[in-house]
Structures are given as structure tokens and as C-alpha cells.
Coordinates of C-alpha atoms and ligand atoms in Angstrom, one line a residue:
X1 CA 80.0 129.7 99.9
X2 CA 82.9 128.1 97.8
X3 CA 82.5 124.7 97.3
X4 CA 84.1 121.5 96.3
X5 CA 84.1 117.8 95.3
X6 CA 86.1 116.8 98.2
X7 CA 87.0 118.9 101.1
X8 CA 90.5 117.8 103.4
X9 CA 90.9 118.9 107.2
X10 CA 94.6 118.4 108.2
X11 CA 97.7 118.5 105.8
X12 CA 99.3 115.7 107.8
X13 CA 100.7 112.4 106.1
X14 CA 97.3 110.5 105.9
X15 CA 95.3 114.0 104.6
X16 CA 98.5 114.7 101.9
X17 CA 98.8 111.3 101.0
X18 CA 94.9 110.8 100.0
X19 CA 94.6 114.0 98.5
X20 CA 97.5 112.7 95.7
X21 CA 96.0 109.7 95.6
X22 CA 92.5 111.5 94.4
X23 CA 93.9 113.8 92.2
X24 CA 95.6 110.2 90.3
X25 CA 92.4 109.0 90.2
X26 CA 90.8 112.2 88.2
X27 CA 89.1 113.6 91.1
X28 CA 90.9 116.9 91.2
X29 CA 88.5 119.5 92.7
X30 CA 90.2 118.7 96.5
X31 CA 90.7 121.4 98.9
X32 CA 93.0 120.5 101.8
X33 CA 92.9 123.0 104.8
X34 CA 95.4 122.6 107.5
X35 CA 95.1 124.8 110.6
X36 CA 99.0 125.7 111.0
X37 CA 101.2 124.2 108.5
X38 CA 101.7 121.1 106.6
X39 CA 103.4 118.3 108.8
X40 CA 103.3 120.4 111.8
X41 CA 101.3 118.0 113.7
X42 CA 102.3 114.0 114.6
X43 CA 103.9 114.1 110.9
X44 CA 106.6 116.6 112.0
X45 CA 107.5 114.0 115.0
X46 CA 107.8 110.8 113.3
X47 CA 110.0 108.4 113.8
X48 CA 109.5 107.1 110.5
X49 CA 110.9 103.6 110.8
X50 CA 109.5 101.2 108.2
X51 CA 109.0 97.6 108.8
X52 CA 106.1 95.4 107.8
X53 CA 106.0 93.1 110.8
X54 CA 102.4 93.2 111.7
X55 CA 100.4 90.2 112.8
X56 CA 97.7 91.9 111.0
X57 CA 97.5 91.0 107.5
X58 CA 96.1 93.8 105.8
X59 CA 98.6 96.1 107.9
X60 CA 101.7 94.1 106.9
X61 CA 100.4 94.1 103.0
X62 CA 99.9 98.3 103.3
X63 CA 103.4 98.6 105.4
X64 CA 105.2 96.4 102.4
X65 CA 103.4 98.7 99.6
X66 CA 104.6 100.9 101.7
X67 CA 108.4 100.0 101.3
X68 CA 108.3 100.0 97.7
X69 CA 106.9 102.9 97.7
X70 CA 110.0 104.3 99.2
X71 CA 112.6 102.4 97.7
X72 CA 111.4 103.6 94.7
X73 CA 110.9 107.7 95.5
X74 CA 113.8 109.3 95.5
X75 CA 114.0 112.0 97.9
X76 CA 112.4 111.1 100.4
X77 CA 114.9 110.6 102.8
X78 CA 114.6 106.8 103.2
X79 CA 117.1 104.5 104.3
X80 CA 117.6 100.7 103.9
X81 CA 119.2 100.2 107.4
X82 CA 117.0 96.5 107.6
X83 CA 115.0 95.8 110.3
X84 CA 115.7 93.3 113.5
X85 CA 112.8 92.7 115.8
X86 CA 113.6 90.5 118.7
X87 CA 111.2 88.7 121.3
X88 CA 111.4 86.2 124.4
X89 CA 111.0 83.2 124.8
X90 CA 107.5 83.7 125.3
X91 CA 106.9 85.1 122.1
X92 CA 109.0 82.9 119.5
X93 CA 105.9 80.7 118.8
X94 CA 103.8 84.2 117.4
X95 CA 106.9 85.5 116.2
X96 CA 107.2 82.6 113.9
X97 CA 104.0 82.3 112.5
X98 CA 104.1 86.2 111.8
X99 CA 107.3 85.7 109.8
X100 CA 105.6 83.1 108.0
X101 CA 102.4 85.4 107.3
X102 CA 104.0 88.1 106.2
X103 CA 106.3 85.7 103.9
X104 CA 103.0 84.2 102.2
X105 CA 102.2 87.9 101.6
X106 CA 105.6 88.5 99.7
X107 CA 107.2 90.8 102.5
X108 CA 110.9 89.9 102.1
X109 CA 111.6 88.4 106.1
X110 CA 113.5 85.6 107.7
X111 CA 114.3 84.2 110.8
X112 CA 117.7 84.9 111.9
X113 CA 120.0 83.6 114.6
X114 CA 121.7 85.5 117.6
X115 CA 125.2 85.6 115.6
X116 CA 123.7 87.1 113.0
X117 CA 122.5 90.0 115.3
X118 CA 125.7 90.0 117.1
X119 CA 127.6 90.8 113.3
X120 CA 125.0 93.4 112.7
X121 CA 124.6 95.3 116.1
X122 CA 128.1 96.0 117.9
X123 CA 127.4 96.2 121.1
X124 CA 124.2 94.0 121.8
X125 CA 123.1 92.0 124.8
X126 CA 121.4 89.5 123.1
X127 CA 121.0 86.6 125.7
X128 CA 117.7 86.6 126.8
X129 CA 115.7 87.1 123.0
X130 CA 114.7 83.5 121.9
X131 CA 114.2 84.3 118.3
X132 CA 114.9 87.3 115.7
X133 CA 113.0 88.0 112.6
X134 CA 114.6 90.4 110.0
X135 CA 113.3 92.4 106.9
X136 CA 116.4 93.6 105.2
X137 CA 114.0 96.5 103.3
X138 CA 113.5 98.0 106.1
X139 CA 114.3 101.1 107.5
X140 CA 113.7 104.5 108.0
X141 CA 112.7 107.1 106.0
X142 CA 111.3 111.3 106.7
X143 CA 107.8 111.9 107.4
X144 CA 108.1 115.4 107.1
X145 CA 109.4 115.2 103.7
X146 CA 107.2 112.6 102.4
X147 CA 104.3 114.6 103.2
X148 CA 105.9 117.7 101.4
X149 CA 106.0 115.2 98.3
X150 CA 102.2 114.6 99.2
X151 CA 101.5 117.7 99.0
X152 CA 103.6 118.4 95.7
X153 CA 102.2 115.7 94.1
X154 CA 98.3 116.6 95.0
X155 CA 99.2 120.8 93.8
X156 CA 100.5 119.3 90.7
X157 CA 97.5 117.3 90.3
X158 CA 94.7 119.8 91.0
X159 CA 93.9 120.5 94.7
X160 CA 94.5 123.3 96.4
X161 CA 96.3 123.5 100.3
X162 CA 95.2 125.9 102.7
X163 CA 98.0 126.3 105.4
X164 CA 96.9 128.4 108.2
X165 CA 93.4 127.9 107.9
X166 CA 91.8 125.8 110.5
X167 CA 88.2 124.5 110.7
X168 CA 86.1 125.6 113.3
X169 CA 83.1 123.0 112.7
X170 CA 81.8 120.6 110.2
X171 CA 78.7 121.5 108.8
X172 CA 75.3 119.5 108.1
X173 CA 72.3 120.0 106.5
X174 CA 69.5 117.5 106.9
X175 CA 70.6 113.9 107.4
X176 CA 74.4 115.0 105.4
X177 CA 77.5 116.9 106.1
X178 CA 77.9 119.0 103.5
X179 CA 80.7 121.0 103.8
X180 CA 83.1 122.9 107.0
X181 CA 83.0 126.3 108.7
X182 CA 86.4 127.7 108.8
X183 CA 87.6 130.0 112.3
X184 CA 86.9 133.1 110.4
X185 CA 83.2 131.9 109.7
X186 CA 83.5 131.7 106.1
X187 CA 82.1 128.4 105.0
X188 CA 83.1 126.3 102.8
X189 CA 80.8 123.3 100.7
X190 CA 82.0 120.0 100.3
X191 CA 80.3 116.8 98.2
X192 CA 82.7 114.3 101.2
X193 CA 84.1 116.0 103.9
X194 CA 87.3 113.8 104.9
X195 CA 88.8 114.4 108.6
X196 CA 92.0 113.4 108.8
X197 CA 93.4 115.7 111.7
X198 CA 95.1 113.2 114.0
X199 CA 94.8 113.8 117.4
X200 CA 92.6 116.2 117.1
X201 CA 89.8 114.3 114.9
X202 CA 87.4 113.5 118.1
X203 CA 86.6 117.1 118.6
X204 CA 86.1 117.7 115.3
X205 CA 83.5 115.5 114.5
X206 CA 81.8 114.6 117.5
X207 CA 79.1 117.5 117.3
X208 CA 78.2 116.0 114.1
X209 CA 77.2 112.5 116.8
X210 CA 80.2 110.7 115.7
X211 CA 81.7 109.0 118.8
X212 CA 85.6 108.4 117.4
X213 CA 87.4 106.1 119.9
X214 CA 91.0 108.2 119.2
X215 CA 92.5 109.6 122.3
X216 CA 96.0 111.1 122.1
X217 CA 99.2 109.6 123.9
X218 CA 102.2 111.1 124.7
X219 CA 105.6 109.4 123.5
X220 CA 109.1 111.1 124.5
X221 CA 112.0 110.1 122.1
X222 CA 115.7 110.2 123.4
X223 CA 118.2 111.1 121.4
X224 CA 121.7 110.1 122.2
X225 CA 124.9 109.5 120.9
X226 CA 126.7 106.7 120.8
X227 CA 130.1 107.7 122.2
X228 CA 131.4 105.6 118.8
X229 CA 130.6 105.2 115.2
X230 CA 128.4 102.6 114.4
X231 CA 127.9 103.1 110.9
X232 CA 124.9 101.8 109.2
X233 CA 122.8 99.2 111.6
X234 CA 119.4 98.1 111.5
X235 CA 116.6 99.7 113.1
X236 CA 116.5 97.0 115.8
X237 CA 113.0 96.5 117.8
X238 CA 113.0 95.3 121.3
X239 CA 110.3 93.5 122.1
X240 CA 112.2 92.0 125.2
X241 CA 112.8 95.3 126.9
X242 CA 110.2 97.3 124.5
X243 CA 112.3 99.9 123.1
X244 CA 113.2 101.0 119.1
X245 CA 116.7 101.8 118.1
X246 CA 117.7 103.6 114.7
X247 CA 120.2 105.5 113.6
X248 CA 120.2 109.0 112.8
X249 CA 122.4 110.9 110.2
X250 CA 125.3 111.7 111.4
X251 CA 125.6 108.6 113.4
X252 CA 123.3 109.7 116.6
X253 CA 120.7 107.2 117.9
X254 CA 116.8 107.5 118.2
X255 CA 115.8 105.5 121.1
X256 CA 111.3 105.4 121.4
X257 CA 109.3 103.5 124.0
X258 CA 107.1 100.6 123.1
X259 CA 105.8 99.6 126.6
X260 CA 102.4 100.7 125.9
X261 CA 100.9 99.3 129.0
X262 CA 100.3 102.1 130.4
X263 CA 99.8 105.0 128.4
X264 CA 100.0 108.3 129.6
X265 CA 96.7 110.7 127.8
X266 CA 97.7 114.1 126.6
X267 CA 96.3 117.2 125.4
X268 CA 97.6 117.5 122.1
X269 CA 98.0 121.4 122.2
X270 CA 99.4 121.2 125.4
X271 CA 102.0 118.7 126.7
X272 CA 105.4 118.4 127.9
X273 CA 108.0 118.5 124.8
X274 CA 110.6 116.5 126.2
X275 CA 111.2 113.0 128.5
X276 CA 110.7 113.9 132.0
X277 CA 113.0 112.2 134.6
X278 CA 111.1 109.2 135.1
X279 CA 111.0 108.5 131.3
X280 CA 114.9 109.2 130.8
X281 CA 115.7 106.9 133.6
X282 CA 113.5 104.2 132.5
X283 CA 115.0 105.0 128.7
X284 CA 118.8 104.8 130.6
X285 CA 118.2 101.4 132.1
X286 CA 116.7 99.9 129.3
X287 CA 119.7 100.8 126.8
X288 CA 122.0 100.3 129.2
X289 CA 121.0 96.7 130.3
X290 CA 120.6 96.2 126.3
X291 CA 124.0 97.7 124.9
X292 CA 126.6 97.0 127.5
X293 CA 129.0 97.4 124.9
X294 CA 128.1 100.7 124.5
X295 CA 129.4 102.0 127.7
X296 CA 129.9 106.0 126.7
X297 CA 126.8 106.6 125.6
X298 CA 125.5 109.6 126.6
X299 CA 121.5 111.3 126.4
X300 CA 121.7 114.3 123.9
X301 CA 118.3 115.8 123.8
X302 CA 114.8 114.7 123.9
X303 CA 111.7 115.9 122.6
X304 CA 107.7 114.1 122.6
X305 CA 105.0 113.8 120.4
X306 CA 101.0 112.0 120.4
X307 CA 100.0 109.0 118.9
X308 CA 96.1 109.5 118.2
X309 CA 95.4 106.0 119.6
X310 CA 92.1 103.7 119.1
X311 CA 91.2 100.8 121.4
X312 CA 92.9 97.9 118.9
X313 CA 96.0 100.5 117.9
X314 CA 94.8 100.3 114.0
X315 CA 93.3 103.4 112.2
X316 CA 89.8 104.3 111.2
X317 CA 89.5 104.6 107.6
X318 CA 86.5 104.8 106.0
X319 CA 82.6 106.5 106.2
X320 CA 81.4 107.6 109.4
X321 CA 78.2 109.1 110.6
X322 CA 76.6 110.8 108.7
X323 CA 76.7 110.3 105.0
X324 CA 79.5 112.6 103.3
X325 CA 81.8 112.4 106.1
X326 CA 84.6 110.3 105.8
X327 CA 87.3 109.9 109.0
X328 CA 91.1 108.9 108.1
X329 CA 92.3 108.7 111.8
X330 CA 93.6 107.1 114.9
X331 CA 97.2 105.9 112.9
X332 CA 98.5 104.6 116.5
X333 CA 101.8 105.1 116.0
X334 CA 101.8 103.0 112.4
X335 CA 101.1 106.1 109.7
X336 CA 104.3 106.5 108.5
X337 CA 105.1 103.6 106.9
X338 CA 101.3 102.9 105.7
X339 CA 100.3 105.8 104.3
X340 CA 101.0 105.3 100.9
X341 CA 98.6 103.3 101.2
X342 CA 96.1 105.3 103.1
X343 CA 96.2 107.4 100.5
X344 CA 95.1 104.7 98.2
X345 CA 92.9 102.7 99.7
X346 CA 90.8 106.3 100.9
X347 CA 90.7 107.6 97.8
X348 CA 89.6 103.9 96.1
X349 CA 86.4 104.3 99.0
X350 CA 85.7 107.6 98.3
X351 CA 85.4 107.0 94.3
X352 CA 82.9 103.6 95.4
X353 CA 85.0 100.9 97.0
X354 CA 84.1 98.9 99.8
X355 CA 87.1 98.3 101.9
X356 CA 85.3 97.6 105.5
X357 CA 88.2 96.3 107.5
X358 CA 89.0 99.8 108.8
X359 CA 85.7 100.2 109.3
X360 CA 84.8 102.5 113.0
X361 CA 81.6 100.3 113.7
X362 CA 84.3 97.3 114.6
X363 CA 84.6 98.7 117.9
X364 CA 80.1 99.0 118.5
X365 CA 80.2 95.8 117.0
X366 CA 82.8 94.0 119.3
X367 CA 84.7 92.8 116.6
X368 CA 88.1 95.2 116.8
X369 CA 91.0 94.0 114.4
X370 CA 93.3 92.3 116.3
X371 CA 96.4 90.2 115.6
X372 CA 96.5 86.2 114.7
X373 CA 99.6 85.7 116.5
X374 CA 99.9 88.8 119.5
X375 CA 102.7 89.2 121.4
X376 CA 102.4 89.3 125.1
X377 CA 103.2 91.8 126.7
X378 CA 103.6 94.0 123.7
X379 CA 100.2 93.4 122.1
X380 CA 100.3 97.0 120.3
X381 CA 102.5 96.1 118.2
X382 CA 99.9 94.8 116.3
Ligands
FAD1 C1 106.7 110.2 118.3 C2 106.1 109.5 117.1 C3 106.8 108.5 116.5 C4 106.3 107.8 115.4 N1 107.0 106.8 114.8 C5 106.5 106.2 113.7 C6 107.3 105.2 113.0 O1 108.4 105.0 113.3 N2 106.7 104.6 111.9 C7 105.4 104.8 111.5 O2 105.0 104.2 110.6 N3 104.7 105.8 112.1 C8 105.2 106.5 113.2 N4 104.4 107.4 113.8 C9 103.1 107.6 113.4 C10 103.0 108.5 112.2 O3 103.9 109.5 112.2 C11 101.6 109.1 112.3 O4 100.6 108.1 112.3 C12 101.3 110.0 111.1 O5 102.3 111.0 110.9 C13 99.9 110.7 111.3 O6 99.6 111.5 110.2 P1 98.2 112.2 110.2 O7 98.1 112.9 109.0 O8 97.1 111.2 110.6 O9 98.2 113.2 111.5 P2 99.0 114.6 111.8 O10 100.3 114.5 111.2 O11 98.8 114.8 113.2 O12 98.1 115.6 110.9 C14 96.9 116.1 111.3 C15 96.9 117.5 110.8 O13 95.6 118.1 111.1 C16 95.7 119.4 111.4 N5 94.5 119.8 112.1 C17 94.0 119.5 113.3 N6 92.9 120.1 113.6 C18 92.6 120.8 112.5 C19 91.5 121.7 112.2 N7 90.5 121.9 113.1 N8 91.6 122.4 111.0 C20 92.6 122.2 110.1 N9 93.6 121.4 110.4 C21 93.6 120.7 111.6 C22 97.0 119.4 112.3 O14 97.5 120.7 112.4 C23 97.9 118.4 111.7 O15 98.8 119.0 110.8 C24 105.0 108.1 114.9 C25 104.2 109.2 115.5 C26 104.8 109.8 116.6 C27 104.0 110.9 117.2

């Protein structure tokens, strides 16, 4: 049996991103095995909009790290649109008091009026928001090709990626796990086995007795086009009618859902690729209600991918179960934007930090992580 120091199942953002950041930090003897390819799983369906507004501290702090870390990457496919977020009047006392968090945490944000929405957005319906924050760092960048520079960066620093190769079980011996068996059978030994396989993490380690709260959600995006230029605009968050706008290159939209009332649970090896009718005309009313101005817009295509959800919509990061198993998981539709520093913050545990906020006992505890200032009726956002 080969074995190694540390041992990676899933090349996805989160698995990439730590295995860089241990090869930085001298551990180099990392094996990453990813069952098809790398960024084939939620990675390859990203929307990949960057924003740090988060009523969770620690969230906002990793999502700003986050936006350096992309301003200052080239090739990576990021773009400094800004970022908008809108809410009702409901919602302007948490909005302002998030805006005021994240500012005490240096994220560059402001509160800005509905004319200065108006000169940004053409097209807008903006009468019934009560308040708008802005980040003008935001934006939107390519998950796939970030976790290809991942994955660059951890080859060049030692490890070794395995496409193709997926893991069968974990293994354990006495009270440990020490290592995985692979689909073939060959195993392979591992001094801290870290699962970071997305939706597909429960499975994985529950016959070792861990009980991971992740369950996977389906989330169509709608692609349309405009039916005239826009140029560069904001991503533009919309927590009135709870949709996302962004541009894509070449001047097409990216419209994704963020009612997530009433999620719909998916097999994440089986389920529908696309926005079923329901979904479109949901998608169709809300734009349409939203951009009046934007009265030849028309639905191009539409495709879906899962979220890997846990019960407060913030990831798992940290030891759990038995000792040398370490989970990276349940990124609820956040991952993009943080996982620089995932990658960071995993690989600071797994050398000897204590970082417990990501901690999996929260939820046996009763103390999930929750927002300061939540937004009702959009409490996901987080
Ligand atoms: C539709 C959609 C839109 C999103 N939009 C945004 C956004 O705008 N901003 C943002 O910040 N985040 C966004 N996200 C979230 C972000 O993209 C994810 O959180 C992130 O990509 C997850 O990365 P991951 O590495 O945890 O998981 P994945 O990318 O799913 O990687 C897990 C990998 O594990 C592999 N694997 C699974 N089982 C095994 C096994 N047994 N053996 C070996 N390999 C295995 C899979 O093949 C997969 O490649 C979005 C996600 C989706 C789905």
C-alpha cells in the first residue's frame, strides 16, 4: 500500500485550493484523487460571483481575502463588474448594520441611493428596494479556471492529482482512519485523510459513523440575452425578488435563483440539467417585473447544478470523527469566492491550528453559525 502525509478526495475548488495551500506551507507529500476530472463537479457550474456581503463575520473576512486574491491573480478570469445588493423595506435596518460590519472589517462597501442604481443598471425597476449596499470590488470571476490554477500551483509544489480515480471507501484501523480504498481495491495510506467531495461527502464518510448534515440542492441558471448591449454592469443581487444578475462575456446575462425557501433535494449523479417550466416561468416573471426596460429579452439556454447544503448554509471545515479525517464540505452555494481561503485556513488546521468556527459539532451542539443581522425572507444569504 502507497502511502502519504496527506491524502485529498475530490479535485474541486475547496480540495485544489487546500492542497496549494499545504504544499506553501512545506507539507508536500499530498495526493489528491478526483473520481472524474478536476472541476467536473459543482466547480464546473459556478456562478462565480464575488461579493463579501455576509452577515457572518468570519465569511465576509474569507470572501474579501478572497477578492484580493483575485484582483491580484492574473488569469483567472475575474472581473471587477461591483456588486449591488438590494433589499426591502423590511430589510434596510440588517442591511445597514451589515454594511457597517463588513466596513469595520476593511471590505470596501457603502450605502448607495436608488439614482445611483438607476446610472448603473439601465433598465431597473427599482421602486420597491428601500436601501442598496455596493462593493465596487466585486464581481465575477471562473471557478473552473481557478481551480486549474489550484491544481497548477499544488503540482508545482509537490502533490500529485489523480484524475479518474475515485474512492470507494475510507479506511480505518482501530480508533483512526488511516488511509482510502480506491474502486479498483488498491489502497492507499494516508497520515489525514481530507474529504472534500461536495455533494457527494455524506456517503463518503458516513461508514466511518460520521453523520455530515450536507444534502445536495438543485439550482437551474437561465441564461439570456439581453436583446441590447449593456456593457459592463454590476452583478446586482435581488433580495426583493431573490434573484442574481451578472453579465456574461459577450454581453449575455446569468440570471440564478436565491429563494431558498423551498429547496428542491437532488441526487447529485442524477438530476435534470436544465430549468424545467415551472422554474423558467418563475425566472420570466421575476426579470420581467424587475427590468421593464428590458422588454426584448429573450431565454437562451439553461443548465442546473447542486449546492451541497448544511442546515445554517456555511461549510464544515475542520476534524471530524475519527481522528485523521478531516471534512472540507457543505460550501452552500459560497465556495467560490472563499476558497482561497479554504485553502488556507484547512491547511493552517491540518499543520496544528485551532480554527473551531467551522466546526461540524455546531450543529449536535445547537449552536449553528448564523448571521447578526438576517434578512427575512432571504436568511441563506448568510
Ligand atoms: C449553480 C451554482 C452556482 C454557484 N455560484 C456561486 C457563486 O456565484 N459564488 C460562489 O462563491 N460560489 C458559488 N457556488 C458554489 C461554489 O461553486 C462551490 O461551493 C464550490 O465550487 C464547491 O467546490 P468543492 O470543491 O467543495 O466541490 P466540487 O466542485 O463539487 O468538488 C468535489 C469533487 O469531488 C469529486 N468526488 C466526489 N466523490 C468522489 C470520490 N468518491 N472519489 C474521488 N473524487 C470524488 C467530484 O467529482 C468533484 O470533482 C455555486 C455553485 C453552484 C452549483
Amino acid at each position: 500500500m502507497s502511502a502519504h502525509e496527506v491524502v485529498i478526495v475530490g479535485g474541486g475548488l475547496e480540495g485544489m485550493s487546500i492542497a496549494a495551500a499545504l504544499t506553501r506551507r512545506g507539507v508536500r507529500d499530498v495526493l489528491v484523487l478526483e473520481r472524474r476530472t478536476i472541476g467536473s463537479g459543482g466547480t464546473g457550474k459556478s456562478s462565480g460571483i464575488v461579493r463579501c456581503h455576509y452577515g457572518v463575520p468570519l465569511l465576509a473576512a474569507m470572501a474579501w481575502e478572497g477578492v484580493r486574491f483575485f484582483e491580484d491573480t492574473p488569469g483567472l478570469g475575474f472581473r471587477r463588474t461591483g456588486y449591488v445588493v438590494g433589499v426591502g423595506p423590511e430589510n434596510e435596518a440588517a442591511l445597514r448594520a451589515n454594511v457597517a460590519a463588513q466596513a469595520v472589517l476593511g471590505v470596501e462597501v457603502s450605502l448607495i441611493g436608488h439614482d445611483d442604481v438607476h446610472a448603473m443598471w439601465p433598465g431597473l425597476e427599482t421602486k420597491d428596494f428601500a436601501a442598496f449596499a455596493y462593493e465596487p470590488r466585486g464581481g465575477h470571476g471562473d471557478a473552473y479556471r481557478t481551480c486549474q490554477h489550484f491544481a497548477e500551483a499544488a503540482r508545482r509544489g509537490g502533490a500529485r492529482i489523480l484524475q479518474h480515480t475515485p474512492v470507494a471507501a475510507l479506511v480505518t484501523g482501530g480508533d483512526r482512519v488511516i488511509g482510502v480504498r480506491l474502486a479498483d481495491g488498491r489502497r492507499v495510506g494516508a497520515g489525514t485523510v481530507v474529504v472534500a467531495a461536495g455533494a457527494w461527502s455524506t456517503a463518503l464518510v458516513s461508514p466511518a459513523g460520521v453523520d455530515l448534515p450536507v444534502r445536495a440542492i438543485r439550482e437551474p441558471i437561465v441564461i439570456a440575452d439581453p436583446g441590447r448591449a449593456l456593457g459592463e454592469v454590476p452583478v446586482f443581487s435581488d433580495l426583493v425578488s431573490l434573484q442574481y444578475v451578472r453579465t456574461e462575456p459577450g454581453g449575455r446575462l446569468l440570471i440564478g435563483n436565491s429563494d431558498l425557501t423551498d429547496p428542491e433535494p437532488a441526487d447529485p449523479d442524477r438530476y435534470l440539467n436544465r430549468a424545467d417550466g415551472p422554474h423558467l416561468e418563475r425566472a420570466a416573471g421575476r426579470f420581467g417585473s424587475r427590468f421593464p426596460g428590458l422588454p426584448d429579452v429573450s431565454f437562451v439556454t439553461s443548465y442546473a447544478g447542486c449546492y451541497d447544503v448544511t442546515p445554517d448554509f456555511n461549510p464544515i471545515i475542520g476534524p471530524a470523527g475519527p481522528d485523521g479525517l478531516f471534512v472540507a464540505a457543505g460550501f452552500s452555494g459560497h465556495g467560490f469566492k472563499i476558497s482561497p481561503a479554504v485553502g488556507r485556513m484547512a491547511a493552517e488546521m491540518i499543520t496544528g491550528a485551532a480554527l473551531p468556527d467551522f466546526r461540524l459539532s455546531r450543529f449536535a451542539e445547537g449552536r449553528p453559525l448564523t448571521s447578526a443581522h438576517p434578512y427575512a425572507g432571504a436568511g441563506e444569504m448568510r
